[in-house]
Coordinates of C-alpha atoms in Angstrom, one line a residue:
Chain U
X542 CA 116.2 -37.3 7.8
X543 CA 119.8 -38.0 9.4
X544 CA 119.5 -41.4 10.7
X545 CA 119.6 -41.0 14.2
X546 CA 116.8 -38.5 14.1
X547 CA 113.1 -39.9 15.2
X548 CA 110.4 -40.2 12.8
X549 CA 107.9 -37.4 13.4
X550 CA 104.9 -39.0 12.5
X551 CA 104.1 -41.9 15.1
X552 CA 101.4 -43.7 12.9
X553 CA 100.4 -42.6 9.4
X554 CA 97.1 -43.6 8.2
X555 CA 96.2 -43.2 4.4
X556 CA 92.7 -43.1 3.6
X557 CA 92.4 -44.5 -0.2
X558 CA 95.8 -46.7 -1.2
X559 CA 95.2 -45.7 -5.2
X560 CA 98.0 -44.5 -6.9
X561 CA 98.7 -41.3 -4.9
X562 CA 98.2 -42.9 -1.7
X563 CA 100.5 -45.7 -2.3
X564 CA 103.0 -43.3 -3.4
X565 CA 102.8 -41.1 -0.3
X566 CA 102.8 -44.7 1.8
X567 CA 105.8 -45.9 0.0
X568 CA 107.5 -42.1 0.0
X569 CA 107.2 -42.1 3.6
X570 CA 108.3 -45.4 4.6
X571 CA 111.4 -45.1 2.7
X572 CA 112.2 -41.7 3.6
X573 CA 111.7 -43.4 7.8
X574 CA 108.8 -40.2 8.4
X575 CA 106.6 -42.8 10.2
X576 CA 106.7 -45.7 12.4
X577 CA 103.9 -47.1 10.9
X578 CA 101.7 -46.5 7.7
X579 CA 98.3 -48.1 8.0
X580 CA 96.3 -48.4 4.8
X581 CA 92.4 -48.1 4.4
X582 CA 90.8 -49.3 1.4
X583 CA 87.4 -50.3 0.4
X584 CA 88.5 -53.6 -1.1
X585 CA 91.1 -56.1 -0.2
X586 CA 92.9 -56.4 -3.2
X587 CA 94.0 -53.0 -3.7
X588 CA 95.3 -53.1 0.5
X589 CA 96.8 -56.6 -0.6
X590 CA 98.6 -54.8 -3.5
X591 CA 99.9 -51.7 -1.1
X592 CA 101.2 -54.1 1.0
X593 CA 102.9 -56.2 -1.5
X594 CA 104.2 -53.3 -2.9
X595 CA 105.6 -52.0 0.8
X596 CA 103.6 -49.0 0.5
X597 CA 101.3 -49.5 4.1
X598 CA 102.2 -51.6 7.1
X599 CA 98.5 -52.6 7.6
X600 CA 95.5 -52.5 5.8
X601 CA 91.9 -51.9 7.2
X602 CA 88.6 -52.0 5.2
X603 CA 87.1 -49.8 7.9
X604 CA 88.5 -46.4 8.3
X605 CA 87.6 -46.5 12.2
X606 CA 89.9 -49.1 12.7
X607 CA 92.7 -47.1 11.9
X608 CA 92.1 -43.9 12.1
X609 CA 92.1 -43.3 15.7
X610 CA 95.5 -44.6 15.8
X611 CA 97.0 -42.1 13.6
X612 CA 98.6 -38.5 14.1
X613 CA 98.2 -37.8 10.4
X614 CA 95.7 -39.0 8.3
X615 CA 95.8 -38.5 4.6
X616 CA 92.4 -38.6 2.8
X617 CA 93.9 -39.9 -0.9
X618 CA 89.8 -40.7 -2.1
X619 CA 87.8 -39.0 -5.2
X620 CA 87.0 -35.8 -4.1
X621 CA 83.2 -36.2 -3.7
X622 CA 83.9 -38.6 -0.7
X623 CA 86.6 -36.6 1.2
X624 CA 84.0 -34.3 2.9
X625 CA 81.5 -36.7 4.3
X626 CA 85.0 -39.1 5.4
X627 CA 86.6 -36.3 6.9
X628 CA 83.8 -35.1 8.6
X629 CA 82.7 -38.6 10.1
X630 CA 85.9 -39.6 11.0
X631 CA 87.5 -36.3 12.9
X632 CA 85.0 -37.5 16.3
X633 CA 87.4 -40.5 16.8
X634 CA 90.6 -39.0 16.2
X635 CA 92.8 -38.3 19.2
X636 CA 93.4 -34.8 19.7
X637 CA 96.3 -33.3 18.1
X638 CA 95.2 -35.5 15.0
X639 CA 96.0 -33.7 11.8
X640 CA 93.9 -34.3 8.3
X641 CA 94.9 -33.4 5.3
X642 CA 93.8 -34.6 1.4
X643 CA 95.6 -34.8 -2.1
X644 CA 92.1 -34.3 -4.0
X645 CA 92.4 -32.4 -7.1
X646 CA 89.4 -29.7 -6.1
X647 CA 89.8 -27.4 -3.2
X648 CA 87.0 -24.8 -2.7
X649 CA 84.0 -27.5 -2.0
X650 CA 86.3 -29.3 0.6
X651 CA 87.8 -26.9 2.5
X652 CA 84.0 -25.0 3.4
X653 CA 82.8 -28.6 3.4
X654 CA 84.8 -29.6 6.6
X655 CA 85.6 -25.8 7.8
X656 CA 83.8 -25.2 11.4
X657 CA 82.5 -29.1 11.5
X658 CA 85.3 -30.4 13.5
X659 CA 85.9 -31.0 16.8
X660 CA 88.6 -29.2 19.1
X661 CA 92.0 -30.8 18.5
X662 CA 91.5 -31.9 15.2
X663 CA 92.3 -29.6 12.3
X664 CA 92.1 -30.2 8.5
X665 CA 94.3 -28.7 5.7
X666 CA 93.6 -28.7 2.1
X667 CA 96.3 -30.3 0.4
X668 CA 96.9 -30.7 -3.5
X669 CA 100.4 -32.3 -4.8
X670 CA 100.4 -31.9 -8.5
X671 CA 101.2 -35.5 -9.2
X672 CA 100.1 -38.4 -10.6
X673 CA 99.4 -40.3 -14.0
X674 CA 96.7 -41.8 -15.7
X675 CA 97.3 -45.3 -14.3
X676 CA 95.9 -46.3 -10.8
X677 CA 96.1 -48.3 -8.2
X678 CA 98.8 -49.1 -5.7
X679 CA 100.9 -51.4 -8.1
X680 CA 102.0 -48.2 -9.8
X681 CA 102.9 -46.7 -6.4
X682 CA 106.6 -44.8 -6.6
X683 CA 108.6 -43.5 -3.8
X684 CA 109.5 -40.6 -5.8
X685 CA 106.6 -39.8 -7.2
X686 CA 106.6 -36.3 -5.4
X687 CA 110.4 -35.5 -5.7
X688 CA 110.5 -31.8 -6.9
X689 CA 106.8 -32.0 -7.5
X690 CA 104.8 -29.1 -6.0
X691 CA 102.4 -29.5 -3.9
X692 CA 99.6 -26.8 -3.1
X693 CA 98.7 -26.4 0.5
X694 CA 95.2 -24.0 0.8
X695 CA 94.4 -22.7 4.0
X696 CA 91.5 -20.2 4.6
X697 CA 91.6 -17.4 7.3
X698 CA 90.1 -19.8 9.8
X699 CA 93.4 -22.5 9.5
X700 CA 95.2 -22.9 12.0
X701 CA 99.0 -21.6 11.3
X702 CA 100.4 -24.3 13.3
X703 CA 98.5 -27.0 11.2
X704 CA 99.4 -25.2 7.6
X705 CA 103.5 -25.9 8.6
X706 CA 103.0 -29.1 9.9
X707 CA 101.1 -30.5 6.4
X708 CA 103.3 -27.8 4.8
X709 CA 106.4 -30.1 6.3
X710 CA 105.2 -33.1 5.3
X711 CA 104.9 -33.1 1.9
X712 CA 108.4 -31.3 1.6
X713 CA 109.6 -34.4 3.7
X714 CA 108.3 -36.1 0.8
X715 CA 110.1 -34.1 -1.7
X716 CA 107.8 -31.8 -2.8
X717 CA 108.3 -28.2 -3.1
X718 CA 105.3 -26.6 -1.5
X719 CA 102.9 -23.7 -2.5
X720 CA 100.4 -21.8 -0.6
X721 CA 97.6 -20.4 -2.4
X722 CA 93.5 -19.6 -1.3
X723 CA 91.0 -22.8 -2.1
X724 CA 89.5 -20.8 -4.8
X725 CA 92.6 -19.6 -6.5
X726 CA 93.8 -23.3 -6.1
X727 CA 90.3 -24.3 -7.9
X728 CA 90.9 -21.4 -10.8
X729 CA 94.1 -22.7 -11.3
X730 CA 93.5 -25.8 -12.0
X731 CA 90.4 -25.6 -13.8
X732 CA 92.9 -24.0 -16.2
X733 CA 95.9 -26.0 -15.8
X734 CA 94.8 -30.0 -15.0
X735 CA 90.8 -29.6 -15.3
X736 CA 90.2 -28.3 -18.9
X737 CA 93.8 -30.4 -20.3
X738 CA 91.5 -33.2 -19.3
X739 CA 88.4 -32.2 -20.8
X740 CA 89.8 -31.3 -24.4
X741 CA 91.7 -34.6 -24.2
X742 CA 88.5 -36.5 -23.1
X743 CA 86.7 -34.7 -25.8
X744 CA 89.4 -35.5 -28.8
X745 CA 89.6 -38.9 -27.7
X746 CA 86.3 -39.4 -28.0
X747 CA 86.0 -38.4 -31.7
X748 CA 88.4 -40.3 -33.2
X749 CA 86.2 -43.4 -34.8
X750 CA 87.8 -46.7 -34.5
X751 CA 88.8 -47.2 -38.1
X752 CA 91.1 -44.6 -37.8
X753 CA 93.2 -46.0 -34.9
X754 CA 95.9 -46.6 -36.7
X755 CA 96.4 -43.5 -37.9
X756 CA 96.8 -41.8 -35.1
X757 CA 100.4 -41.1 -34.2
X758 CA 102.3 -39.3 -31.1
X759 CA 100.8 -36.0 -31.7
X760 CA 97.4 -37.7 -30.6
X761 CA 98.9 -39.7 -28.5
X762 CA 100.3 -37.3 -26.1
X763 CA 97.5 -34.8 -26.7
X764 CA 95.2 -37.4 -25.5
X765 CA 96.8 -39.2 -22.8
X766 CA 95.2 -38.2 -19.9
X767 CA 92.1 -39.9 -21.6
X768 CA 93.0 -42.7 -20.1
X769 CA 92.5 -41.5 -16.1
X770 CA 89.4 -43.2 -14.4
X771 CA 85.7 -41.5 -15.6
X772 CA 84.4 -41.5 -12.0
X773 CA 86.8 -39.5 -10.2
X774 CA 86.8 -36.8 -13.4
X775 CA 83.0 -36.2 -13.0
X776 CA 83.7 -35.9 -9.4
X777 CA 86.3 -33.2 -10.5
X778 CA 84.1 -31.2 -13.3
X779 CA 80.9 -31.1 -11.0
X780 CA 82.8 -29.9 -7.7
X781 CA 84.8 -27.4 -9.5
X782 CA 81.9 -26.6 -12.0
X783 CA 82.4 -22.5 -12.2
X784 CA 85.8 -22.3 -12.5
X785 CA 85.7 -25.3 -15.6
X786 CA 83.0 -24.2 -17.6
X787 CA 85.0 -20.1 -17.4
X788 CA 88.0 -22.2 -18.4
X789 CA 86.6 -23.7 -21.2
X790 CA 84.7 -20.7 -22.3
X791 CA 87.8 -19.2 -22.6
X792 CA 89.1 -22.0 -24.7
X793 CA 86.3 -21.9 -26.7
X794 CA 86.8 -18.7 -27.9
X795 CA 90.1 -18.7 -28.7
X796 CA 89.4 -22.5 -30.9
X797 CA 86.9 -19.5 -32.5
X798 CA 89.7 -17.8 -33.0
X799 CA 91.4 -20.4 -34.9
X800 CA 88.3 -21.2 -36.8
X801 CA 88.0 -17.9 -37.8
X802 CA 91.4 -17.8 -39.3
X803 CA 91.8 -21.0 -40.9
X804 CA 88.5 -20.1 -42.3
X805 CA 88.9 -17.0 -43.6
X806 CA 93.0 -18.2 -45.0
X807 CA 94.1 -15.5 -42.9
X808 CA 97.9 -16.8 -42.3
X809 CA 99.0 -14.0 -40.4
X810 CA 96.4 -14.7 -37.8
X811 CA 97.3 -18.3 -37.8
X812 CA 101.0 -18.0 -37.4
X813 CA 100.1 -15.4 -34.8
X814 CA 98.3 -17.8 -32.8
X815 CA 100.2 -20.7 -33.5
X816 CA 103.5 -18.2 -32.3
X817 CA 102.2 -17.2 -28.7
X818 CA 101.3 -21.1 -28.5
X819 CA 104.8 -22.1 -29.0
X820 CA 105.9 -19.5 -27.1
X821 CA 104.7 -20.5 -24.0
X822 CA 104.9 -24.3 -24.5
X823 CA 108.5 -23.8 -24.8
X824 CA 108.4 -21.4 -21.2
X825 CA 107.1 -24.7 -20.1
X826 CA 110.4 -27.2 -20.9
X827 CA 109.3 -30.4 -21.8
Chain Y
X296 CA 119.4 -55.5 -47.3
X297 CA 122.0 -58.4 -47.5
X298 CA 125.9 -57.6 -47.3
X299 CA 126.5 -58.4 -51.0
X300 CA 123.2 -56.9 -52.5
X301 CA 123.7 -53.3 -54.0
X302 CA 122.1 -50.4 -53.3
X303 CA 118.4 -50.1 -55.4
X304 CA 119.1 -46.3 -55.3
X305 CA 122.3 -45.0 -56.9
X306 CA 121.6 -41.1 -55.9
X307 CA 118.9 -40.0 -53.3
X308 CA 118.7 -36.4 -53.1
X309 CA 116.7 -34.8 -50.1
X310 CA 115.1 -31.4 -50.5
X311 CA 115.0 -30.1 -46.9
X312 CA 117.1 -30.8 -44.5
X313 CA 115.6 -30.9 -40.9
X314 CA 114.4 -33.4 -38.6
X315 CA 112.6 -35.3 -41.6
X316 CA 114.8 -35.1 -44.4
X317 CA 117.8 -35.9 -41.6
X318 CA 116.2 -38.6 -40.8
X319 CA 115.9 -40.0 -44.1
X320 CA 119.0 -39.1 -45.2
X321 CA 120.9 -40.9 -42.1
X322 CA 118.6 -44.1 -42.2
X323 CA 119.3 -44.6 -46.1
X324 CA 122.8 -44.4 -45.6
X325 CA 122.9 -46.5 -42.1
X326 CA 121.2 -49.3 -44.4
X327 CA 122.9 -48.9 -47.4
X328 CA 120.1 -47.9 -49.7
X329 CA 121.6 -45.8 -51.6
X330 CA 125.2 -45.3 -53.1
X331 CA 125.2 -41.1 -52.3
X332 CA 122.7 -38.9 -50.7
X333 CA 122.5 -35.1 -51.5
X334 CA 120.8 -32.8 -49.3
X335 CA 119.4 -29.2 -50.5
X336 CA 118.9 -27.0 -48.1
X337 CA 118.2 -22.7 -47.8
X338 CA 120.3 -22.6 -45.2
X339 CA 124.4 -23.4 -45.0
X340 CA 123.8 -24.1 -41.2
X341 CA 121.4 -27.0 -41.7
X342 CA 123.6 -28.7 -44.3
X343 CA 127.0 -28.6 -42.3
X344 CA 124.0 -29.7 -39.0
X345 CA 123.2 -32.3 -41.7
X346 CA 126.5 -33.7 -42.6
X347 CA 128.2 -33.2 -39.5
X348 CA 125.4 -36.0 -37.9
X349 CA 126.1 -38.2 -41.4
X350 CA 122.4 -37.4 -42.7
X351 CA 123.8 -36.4 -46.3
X352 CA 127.3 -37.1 -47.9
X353 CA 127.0 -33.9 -49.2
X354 CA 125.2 -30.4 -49.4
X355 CA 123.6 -27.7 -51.9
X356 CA 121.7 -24.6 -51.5
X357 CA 120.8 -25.0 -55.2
X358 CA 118.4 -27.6 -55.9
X359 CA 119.2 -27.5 -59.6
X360 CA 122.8 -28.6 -58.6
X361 CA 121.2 -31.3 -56.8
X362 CA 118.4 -33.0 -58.0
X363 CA 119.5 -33.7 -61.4
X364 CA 122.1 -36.3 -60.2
X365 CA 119.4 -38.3 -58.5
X366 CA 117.3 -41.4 -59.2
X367 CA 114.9 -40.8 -56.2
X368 CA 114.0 -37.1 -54.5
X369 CA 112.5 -36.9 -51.6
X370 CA 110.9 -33.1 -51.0
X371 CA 110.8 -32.6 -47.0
X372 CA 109.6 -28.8 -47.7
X373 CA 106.6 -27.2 -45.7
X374 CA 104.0 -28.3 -47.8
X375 CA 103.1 -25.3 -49.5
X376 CA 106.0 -24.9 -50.8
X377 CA 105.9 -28.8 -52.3
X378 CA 104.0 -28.1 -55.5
X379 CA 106.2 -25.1 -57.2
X380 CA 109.1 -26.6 -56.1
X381 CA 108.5 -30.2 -57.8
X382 CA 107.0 -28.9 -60.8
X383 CA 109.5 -26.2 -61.2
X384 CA 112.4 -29.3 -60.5
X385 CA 111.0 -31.8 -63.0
X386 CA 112.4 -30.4 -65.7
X387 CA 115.8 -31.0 -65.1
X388 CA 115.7 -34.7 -63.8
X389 CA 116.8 -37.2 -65.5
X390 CA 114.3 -40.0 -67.3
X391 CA 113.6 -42.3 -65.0
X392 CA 113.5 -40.6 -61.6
X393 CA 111.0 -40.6 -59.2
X394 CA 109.9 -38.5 -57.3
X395 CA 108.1 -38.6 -53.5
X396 CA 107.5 -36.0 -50.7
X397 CA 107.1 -36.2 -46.8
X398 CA 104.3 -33.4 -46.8
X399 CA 101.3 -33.5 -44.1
X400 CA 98.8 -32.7 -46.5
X401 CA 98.1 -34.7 -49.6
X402 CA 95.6 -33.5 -51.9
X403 CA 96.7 -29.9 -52.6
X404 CA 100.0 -31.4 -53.1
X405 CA 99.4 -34.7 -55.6
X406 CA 96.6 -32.4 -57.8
X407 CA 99.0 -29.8 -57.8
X408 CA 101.5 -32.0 -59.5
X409 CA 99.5 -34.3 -61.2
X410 CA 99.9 -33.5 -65.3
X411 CA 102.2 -31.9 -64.7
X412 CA 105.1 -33.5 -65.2
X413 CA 107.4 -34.5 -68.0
X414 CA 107.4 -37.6 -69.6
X415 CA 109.5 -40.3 -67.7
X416 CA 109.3 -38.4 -64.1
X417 CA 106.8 -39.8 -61.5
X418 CA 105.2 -38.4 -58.3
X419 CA 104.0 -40.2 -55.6
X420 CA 102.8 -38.5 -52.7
X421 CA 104.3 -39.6 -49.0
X422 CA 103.1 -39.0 -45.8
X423 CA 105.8 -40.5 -42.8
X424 CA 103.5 -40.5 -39.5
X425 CA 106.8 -40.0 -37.6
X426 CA 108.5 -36.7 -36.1
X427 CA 108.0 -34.9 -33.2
X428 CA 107.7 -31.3 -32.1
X429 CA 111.3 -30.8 -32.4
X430 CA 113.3 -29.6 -35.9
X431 CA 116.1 -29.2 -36.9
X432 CA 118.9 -31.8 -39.0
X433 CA 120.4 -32.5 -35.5
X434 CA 117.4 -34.1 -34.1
X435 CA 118.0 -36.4 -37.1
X436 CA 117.5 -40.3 -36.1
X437 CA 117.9 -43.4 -38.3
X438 CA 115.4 -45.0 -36.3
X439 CA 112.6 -42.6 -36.8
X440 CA 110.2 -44.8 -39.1
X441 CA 111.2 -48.2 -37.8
X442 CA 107.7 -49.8 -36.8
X443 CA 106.0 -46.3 -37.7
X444 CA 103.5 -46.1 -41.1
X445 CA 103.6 -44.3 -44.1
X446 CA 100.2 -43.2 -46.0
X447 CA 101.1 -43.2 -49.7
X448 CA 98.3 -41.3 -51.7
X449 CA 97.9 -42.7 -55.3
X450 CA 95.5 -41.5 -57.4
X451 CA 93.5 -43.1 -60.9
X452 CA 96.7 -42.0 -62.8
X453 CA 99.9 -42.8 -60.4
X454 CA 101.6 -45.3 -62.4
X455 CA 101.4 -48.5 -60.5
X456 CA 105.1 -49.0 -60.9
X457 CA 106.1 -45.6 -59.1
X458 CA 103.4 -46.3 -56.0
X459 CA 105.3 -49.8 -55.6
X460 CA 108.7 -48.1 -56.0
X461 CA 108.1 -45.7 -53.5
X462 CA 106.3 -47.8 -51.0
X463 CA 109.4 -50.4 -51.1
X464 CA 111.8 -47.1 -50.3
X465 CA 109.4 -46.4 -46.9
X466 CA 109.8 -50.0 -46.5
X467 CA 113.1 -50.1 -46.9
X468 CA 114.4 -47.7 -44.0
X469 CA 111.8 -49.5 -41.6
X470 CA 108.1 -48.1 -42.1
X471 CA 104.8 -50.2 -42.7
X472 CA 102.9 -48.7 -45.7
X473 CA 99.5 -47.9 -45.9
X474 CA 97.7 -46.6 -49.6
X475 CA 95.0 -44.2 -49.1
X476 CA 93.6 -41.6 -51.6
X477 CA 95.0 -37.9 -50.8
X478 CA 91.2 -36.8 -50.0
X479 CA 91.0 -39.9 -47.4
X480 CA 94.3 -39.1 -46.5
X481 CA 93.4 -35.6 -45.7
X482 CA 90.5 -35.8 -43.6
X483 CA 92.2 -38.9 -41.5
X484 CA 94.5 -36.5 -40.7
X485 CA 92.3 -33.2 -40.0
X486 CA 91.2 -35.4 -37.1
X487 CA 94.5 -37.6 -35.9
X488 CA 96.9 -34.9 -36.1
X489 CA 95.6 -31.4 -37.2
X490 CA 93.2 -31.7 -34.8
X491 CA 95.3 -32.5 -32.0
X492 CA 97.7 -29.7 -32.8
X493 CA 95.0 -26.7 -32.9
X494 CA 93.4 -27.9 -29.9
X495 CA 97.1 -28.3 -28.2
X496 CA 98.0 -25.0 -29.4
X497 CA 94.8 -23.2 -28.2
X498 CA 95.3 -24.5 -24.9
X499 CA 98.9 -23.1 -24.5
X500 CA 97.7 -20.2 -25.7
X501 CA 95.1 -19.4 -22.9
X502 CA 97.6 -20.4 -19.9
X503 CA 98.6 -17.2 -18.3
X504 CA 102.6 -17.0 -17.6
X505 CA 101.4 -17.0 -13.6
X506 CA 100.2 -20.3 -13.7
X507 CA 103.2 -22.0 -15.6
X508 CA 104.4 -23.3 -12.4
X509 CA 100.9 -25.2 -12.0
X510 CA 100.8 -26.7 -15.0
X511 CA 102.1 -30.3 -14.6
X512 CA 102.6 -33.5 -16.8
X513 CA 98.6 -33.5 -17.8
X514 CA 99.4 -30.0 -19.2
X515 CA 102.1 -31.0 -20.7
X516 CA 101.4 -33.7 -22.9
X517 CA 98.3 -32.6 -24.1
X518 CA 100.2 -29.1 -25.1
X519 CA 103.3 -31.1 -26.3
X520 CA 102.8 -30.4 -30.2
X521 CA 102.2 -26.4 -29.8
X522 CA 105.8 -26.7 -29.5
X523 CA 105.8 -27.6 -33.4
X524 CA 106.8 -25.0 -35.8
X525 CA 104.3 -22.1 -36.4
X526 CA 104.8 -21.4 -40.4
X527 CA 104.7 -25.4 -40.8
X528 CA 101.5 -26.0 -39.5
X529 CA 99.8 -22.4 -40.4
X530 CA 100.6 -24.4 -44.1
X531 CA 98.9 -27.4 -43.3
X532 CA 95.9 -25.6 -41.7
X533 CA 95.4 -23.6 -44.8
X534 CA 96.3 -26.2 -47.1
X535 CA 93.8 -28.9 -45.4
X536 CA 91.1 -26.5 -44.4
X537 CA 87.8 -27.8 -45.2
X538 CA 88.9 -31.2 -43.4
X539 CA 90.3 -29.4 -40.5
X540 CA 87.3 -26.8 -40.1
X541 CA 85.1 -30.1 -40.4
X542 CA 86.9 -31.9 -37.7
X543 CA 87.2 -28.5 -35.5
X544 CA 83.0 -28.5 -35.8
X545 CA 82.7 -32.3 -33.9
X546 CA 85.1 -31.0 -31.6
X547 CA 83.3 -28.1 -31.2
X548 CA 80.4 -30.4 -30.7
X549 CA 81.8 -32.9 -28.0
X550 CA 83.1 -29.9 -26.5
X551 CA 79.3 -28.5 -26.1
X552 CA 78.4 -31.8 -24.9
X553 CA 81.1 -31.7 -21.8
X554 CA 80.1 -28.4 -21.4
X555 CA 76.2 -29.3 -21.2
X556 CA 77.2 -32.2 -19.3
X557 CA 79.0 -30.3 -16.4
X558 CA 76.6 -26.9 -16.6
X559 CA 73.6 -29.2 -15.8
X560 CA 75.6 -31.5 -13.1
X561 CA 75.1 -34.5 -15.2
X562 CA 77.4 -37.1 -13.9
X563 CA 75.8 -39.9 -15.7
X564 CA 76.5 -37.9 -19.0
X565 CA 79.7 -36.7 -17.8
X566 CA 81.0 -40.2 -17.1
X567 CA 79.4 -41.7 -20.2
X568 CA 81.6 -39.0 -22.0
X569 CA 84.8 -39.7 -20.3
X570 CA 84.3 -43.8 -20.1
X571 CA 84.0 -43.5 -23.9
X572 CA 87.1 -41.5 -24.5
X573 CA 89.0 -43.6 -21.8
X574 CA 87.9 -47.0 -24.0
X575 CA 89.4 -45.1 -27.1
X576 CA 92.2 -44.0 -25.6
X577 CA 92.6 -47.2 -23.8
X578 CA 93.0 -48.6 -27.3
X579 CA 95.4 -47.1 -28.9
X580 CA 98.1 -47.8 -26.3
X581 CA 100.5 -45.9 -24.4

């Protein structure tokens, strides 16, 4: 923003100051998009570490104080909440209020709210593909969107003016910024993000303690995302159930695949598979 | 090693020249371990790679012209190519030499050698837990097994002497040393590495090119090692099979569990899953 221009966003109000939230807080402060980020957060010590951290202004426990206040208000909770918070909330928004999310699923969240609002409020899905498998504010980063993409999921029903506005805000954060249906969003990433986390979860949780030491970078890396926090995952796998358990059926038949091969000492099948692996890891960069 | 001490090795020759034998090559000479390395390699291009980063004071594409001259030979080979070429290669050492490998598979390898061998020429099979999905000499890094552990895979008939001798060389350019037998060896590994790599590599496999711009850092480190090299690893698959088909099945079998878990919107079995692979993964560190 060139310094003399005015912040667009009068008050911000994040709604869950976890990692992503922080980040957006922090992103948006030092970038000068709002006059004032107000942080909600069901306990104290995770406002007291957004603030310490610079990421919110204020900090609320109850979403009612703040939210009325804001223009924008970004719901950064596990997915199984956003719904029910969104929902509740909207009746004391001002009009002209705008609601968006950063949860991982989109399909059971857009229909959730879609229709349930009142006039003058809209909601857009929102999904920036960013993040870590730490939490909480104290790993908040100002950057953490820079030349991230974020996917923006509108249905027919979405307002067009509402899709720019969100679509403008997380580019003002950095991000590049995709449109894409709630249900292809949810395909996606049952394929992409979803199932990574599952077969990570899954290898992790077979390695016995004794062999610990063994286990180098290759394990390391391929379980990494182990570490994110259970409850919001099962949140994840049960609201995007379909589109996970056709992701991992497809997985499982190509570790069949594999099985097959090694199996049967067939090399050529191996190095065929192995081959279109590396081939599109590299597309990928590193 | 101490300024005035000499070098314990007077000739080191390494058979194969990339990213492991590199690294061997430029960490013996950065600490003065031996007087001259030799490097074999099949191709001209990875010897001038490997002398132009220092890894080897000089190359062959000859073994024979190599491996007589040396008191220690280190075979960095895909592994199913270690067997014919150390048995084929004993012959022509001199008394006294020992001889070690870097191969990700051990009992193939230290049965196919063992009796083998002249009179006076040891084997001790060596497994660095260090690399990464990169190859190539000019990857090479002096640093590599500083802090990192080698598994060296005795058997009832390793000469005592060699399995010190050897374990003092890993030790020597940085490594902690761990002795396991090559069948313990091998089915630690199915599941810390092999694993890891077929799962990785079945994952990139199933990501269609239209979703590459979804797929973000989770993705990507848990698809990091599909990058490896194809032939390398369709060698270990093969040459490890029974342990890697046995670790495949418990995958196979948490897998059914997740899948169980989310199909029947169990969230009490879905977090039970993930909070146990997030304690294991929790403990191995970043």
């Amino acid at each position: 923003m060139p310094p003399d221009a005015q912040p667009d966003i009068q008050t911000l109000a994040i709604v869950g100051v976890g990692l992503i939230g922080g980040s957006i807080g922090l992103a948006a402060k030092r970038r000068g998009l709002a006059r004032r980020v107000l942080g909600v957060g069901r306990q104290q010590r995770s406002l007291d570490e957004a603030l310490a951290v610079g990421a919110i202004d204020e900090g609320f426990l109850q979403p009612k104080d703040a939210v009325p206040r804001a223009n924008l208000v970004v719901f950064c909770t596990p997915v199984d909440l956003i719904v029910e918070q969104v929902v509740s909330l909207a009746p004391v928004c001002a009009a002209g209020t705008l609601l968006t999310d950063a949860g991982s699923t989109k399909a059971q969240i857009v229909h959730g709210i879609e229709g349930r609002l009142p006039h003058g409020v809209a909601f857009v899905g929102s999904h920036p593909l960013a993040g870590s498998e730490k939490h909480g504010p104290r790993f908040a980063d100002a950057e953490l969107f820079q030349g991230r993409l974020t996917l923006v999921t509108p249905t027919a029903r979405t307002e067009r003016r509402a899709v720019d506005r969100v679509s403008d805000f997380w580019r003002s954060l950095g991000s590049r910024v995709k449109e894409l249906s709630p249900e292809d969003h949810d395909r996606a990433l049952a394929l992409t993000s979803h199932l990574p986390h599952l077969l990570a979860s899954a290898l992790s949780g077979v390695l016995p303690p004794e062999l610990h030491e063994l286990a180098a970078t290759g394990f390391r890396d391929t379980t990494r995302v182990a570490a994110g926090d259970p409850s919001l995952w099962t949140g994840i796998f049960v609201q995007n159930r379909a589109a996970v358990l056709a992701a991992l059926d497809m997985l499982l038949g190509r570790l069949h695949s594999f099985q097959d091969a090694i199996d049967r000492d067939d090399r050529f099948a191996l190095d065929t598979l192995l081959a279109q692996a590396k081939r599109n890891r590299d597309a990928l960069g590193t």
